[in-house]
Short mmCIF file of C-alpha atoms in Angstrom, two decimals:
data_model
loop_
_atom_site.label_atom_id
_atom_site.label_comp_id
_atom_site.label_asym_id
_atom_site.label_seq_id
_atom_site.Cartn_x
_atom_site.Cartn_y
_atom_site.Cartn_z
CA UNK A 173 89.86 90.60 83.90
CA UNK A 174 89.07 91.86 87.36
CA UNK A 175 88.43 95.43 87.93
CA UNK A 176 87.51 97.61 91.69
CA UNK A 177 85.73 100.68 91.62
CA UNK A 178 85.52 103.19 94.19
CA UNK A 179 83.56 106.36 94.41
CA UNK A 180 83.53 109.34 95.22
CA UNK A 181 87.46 109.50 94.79
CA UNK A 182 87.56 112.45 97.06
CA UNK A 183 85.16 113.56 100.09
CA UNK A 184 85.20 116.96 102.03
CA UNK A 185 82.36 116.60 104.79
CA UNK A 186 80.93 118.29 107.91
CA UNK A 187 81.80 117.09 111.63
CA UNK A 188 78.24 114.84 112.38
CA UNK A 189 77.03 114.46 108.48
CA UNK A 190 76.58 111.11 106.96
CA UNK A 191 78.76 109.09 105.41
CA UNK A 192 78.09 106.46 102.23
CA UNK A 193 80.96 105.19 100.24
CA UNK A 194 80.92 102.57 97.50
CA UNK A 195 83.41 99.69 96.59
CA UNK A 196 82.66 97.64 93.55
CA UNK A 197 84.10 94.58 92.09
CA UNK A 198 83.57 93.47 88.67
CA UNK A 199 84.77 89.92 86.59
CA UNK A 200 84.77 87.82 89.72
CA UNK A 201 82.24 85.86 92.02
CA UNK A 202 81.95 85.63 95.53
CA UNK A 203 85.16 87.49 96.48
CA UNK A 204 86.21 88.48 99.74
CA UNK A 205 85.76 91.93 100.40
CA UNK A 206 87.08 94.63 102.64
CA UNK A 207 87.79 98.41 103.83
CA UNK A 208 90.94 99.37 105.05
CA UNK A 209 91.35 103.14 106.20
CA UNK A 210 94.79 104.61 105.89
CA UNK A 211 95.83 107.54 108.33
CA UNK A 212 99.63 109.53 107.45
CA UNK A 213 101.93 107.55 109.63
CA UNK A 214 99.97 104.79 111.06
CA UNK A 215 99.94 102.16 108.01
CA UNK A 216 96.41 100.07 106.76
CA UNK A 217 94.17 99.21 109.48
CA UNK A 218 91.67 96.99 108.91
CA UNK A 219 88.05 98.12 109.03
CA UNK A 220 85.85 95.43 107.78
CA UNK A 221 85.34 92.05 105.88
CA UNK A 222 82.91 90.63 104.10
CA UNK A 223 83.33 86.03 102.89
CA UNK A 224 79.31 86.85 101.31
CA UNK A 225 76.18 88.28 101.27
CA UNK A 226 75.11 90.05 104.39
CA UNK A 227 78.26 88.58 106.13
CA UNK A 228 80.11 91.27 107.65
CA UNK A 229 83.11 91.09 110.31
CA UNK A 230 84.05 94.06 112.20
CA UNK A 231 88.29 94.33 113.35
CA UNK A 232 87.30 97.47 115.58
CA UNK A 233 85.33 99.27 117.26
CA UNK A 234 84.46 102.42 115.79
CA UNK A 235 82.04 104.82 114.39
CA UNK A 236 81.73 103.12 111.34
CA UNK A 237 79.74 100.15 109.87
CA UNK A 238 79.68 98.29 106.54
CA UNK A 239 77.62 96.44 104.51
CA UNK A 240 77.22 94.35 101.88
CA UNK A 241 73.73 94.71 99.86
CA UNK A 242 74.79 92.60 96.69
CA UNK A 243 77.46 89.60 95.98
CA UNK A 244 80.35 92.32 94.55
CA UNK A 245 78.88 95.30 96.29
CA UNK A 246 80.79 96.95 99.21
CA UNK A 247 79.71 99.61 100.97
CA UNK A 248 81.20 101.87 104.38
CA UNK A 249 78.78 104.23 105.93
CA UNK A 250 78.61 106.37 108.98
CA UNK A 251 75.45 107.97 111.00
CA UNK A 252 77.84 110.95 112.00
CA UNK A 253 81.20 111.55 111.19
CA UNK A 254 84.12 112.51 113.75
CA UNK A 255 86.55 114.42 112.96
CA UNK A 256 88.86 111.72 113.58
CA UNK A 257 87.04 109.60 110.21
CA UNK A 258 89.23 111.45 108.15
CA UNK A 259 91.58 109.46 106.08
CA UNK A 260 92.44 107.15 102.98
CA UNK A 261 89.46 104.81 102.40
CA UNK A 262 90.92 101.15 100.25
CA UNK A 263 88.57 98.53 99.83
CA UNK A 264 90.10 95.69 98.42
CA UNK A 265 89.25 92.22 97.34
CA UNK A 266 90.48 88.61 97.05
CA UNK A 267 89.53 85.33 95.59
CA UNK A 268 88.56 82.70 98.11
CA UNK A 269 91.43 81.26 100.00
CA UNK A 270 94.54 82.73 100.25
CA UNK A 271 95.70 84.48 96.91
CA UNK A 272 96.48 88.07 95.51
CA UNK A 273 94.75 90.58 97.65
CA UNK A 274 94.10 93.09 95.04
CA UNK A 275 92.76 97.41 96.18
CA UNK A 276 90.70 100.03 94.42
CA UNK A 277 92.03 103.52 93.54
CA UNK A 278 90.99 104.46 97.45
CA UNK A 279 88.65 107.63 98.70
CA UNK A 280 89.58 110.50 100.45
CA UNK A 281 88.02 111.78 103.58
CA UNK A 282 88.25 114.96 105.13
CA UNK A 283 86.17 115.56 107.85
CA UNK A 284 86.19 119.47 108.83
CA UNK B 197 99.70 89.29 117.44
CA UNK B 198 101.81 90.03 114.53
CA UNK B 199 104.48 92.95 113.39
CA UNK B 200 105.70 93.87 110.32
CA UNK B 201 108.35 96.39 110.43
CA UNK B 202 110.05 97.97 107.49
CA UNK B 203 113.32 99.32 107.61
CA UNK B 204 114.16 101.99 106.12
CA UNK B 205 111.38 104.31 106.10
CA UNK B 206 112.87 106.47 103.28
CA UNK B 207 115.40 105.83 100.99
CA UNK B 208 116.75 107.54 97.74
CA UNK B 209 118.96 106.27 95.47
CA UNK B 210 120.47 107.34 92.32
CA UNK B 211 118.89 106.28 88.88
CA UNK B 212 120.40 102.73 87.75
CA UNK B 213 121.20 101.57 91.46
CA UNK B 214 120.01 98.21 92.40
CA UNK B 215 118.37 98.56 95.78
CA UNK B 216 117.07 96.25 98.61
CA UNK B 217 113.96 97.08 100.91
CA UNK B 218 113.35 94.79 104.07
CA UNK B 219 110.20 93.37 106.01
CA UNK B 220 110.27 91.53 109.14
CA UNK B 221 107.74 90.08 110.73
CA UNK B 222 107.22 88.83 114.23
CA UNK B 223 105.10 85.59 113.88
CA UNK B 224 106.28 82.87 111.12
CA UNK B 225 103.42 80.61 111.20
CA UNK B 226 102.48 82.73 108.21
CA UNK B 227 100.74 81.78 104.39
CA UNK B 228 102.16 83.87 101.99
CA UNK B 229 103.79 87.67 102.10
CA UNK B 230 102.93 89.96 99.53
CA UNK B 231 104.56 93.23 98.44
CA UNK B 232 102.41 95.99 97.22
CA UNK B 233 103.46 99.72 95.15
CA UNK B 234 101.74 103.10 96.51
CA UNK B 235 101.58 105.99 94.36
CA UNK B 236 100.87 109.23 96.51
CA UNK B 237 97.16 109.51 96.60
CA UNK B 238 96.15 106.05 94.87
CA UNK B 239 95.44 102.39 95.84
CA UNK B 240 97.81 99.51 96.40
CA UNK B 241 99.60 97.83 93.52
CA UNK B 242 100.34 94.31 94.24
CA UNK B 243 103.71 93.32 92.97
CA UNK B 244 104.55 89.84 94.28
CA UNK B 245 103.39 87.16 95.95
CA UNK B 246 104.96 84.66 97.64
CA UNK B 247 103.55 81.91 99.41
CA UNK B 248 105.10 80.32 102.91
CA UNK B 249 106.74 76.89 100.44
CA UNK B 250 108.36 79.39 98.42
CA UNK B 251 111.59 80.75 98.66
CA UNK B 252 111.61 83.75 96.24
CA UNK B 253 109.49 85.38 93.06
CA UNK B 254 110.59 86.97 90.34
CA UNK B 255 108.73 89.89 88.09
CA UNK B 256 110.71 91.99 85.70
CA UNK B 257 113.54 93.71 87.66
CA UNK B 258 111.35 92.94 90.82
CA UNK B 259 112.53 89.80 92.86
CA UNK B 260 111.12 88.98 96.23
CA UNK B 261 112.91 86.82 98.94
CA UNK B 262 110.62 85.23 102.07
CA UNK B 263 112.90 83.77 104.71
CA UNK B 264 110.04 82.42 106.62
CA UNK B 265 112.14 81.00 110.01
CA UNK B 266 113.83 84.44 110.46
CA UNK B 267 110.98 85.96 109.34
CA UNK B 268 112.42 88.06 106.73
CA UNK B 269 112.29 89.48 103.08
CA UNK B 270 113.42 91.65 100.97
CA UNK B 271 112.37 93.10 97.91
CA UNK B 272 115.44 94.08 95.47
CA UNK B 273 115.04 95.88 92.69
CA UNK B 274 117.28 95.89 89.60
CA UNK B 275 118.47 99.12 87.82
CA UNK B 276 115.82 101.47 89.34
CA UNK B 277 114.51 104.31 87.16
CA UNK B 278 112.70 107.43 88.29
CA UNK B 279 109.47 105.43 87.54
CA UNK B 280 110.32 103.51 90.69
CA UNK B 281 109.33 106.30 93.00
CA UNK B 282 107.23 105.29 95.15
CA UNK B 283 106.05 103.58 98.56
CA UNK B 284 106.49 100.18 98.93
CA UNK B 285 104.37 98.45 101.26
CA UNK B 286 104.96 94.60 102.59
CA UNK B 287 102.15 92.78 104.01
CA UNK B 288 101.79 89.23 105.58
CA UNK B 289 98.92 86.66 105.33
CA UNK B 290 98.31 84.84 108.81
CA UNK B 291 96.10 83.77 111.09
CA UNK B 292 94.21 85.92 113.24
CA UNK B 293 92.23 84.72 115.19
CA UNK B 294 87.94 84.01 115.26
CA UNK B 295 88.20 81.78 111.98
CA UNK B 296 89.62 84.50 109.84
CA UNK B 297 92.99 85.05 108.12
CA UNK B 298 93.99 88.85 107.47
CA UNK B 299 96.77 90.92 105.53
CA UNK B 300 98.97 92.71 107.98
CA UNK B 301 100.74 95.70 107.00
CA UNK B 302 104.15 97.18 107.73
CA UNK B 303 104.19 101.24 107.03
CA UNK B 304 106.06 101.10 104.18
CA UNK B 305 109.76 102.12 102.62
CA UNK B 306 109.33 105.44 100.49
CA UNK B 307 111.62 105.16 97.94
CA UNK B 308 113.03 107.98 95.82
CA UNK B 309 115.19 107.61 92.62
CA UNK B 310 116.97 110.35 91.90
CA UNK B 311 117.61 110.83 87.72
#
């Protein structure tokens, strides 16, 4: 069966520090990838998606990019972090096509 | 560009109700809807797809409806048990635009059952 990791699970970090988090995906090939960030009250937005290797489509403009190294490797990074990067990080996958869209356990940001 | 609204934002029922939760949607050249559980401070738990042919799923006490013309559904749940507590988040597959095809996500219904 298919499994996502995230880590860390929870993140307390400076105003202008770097940012690195991880999204794994294990028992599949070739998924879809992406990184929603979740703010209180606005819903999912969209951050990034990834159809392969080094393929990486940006939804909007921010301080963020994404990258993906390895076939079920995900990862969201920042040079400096805003105050404003705070939130509920969910990377999720999904087969090719258009099936289940399935998330990881999510990361918490807190930018101070 | 697509909507999905969900009405209502909170809602708390007593333990054993059967309950309804709605999604609309603006656009219905959509390819499938799916619902999705949130447990404060976790991921997404997908609970049903449905795809644009179909007219309802079933899981359990969990049955989705899509009305794609009106663009409508609703998820009703059958004698709901404290367990249920939770947000529950609809979220349409369509089109959007530059070759790609994206999820997009109403806010969610936060449902309490009260034992």
């Amino acid at each position: 069966s298919q499994t996502i990791h995230q880590w860390p699970a929870t993140l307390v970090q400076p105003v202008g520090s770097p940012l690195s988090l991880e999204c794994t995906v294990e028992g599949t090939s070739n998924p879809n990838l992406y990184w929603y960030r979740q703010a209180a009250g606005r819903g999912l937005q969209l951050l990034f998606y990834s159809v392969g290797i080094g393929q990486i489509s940006s939804e909007v403009p921010q301080n963020l990019s994404a990258s993906r190294p390895q076939d079920r490797q995900f990862i969201l990074s920042s040079k400096k972090l805003l105050l404003s990067d705070s939130g509920f990080y969910l990377c999720a996958w999904r087969a090719g096509g258009m099936g289940t869209q399935y998330f990881g356990p999510g990361t918490r940001l807190t930018v101070l | 560009k697509q909507e999905v609204t969900q009405i209502p934002a909170a809602l708390s029922v007593p333990e054993g109700e059967n309950l309804v939760l709605n999604c609309s949607f603006t656009d219905s050249a959509i390819y499938n809807l799916q619902w999705f559980r949130q447990d404060p401070g976790k991921g997404l738990t997908s609970l049903l797809l449905i795809q644009s042919s179909q007219r309802e799923q079933t899981s359990g006490r969990l049955n989705a409806s899509l009305d794609k013309s009106s663009g409508r559904s609703t998820l009703y749940i059958a004698a709901s048990q404290p367990g249920d507590s939770a947000t529950y988040l609809c979220a349409v597959h369509a089109y959007s635009g530059a070759g790609s095809y994206q999820l997009t996500f109403g806010k969610g219904t936060k449902l309490s059952v009260i034992p």
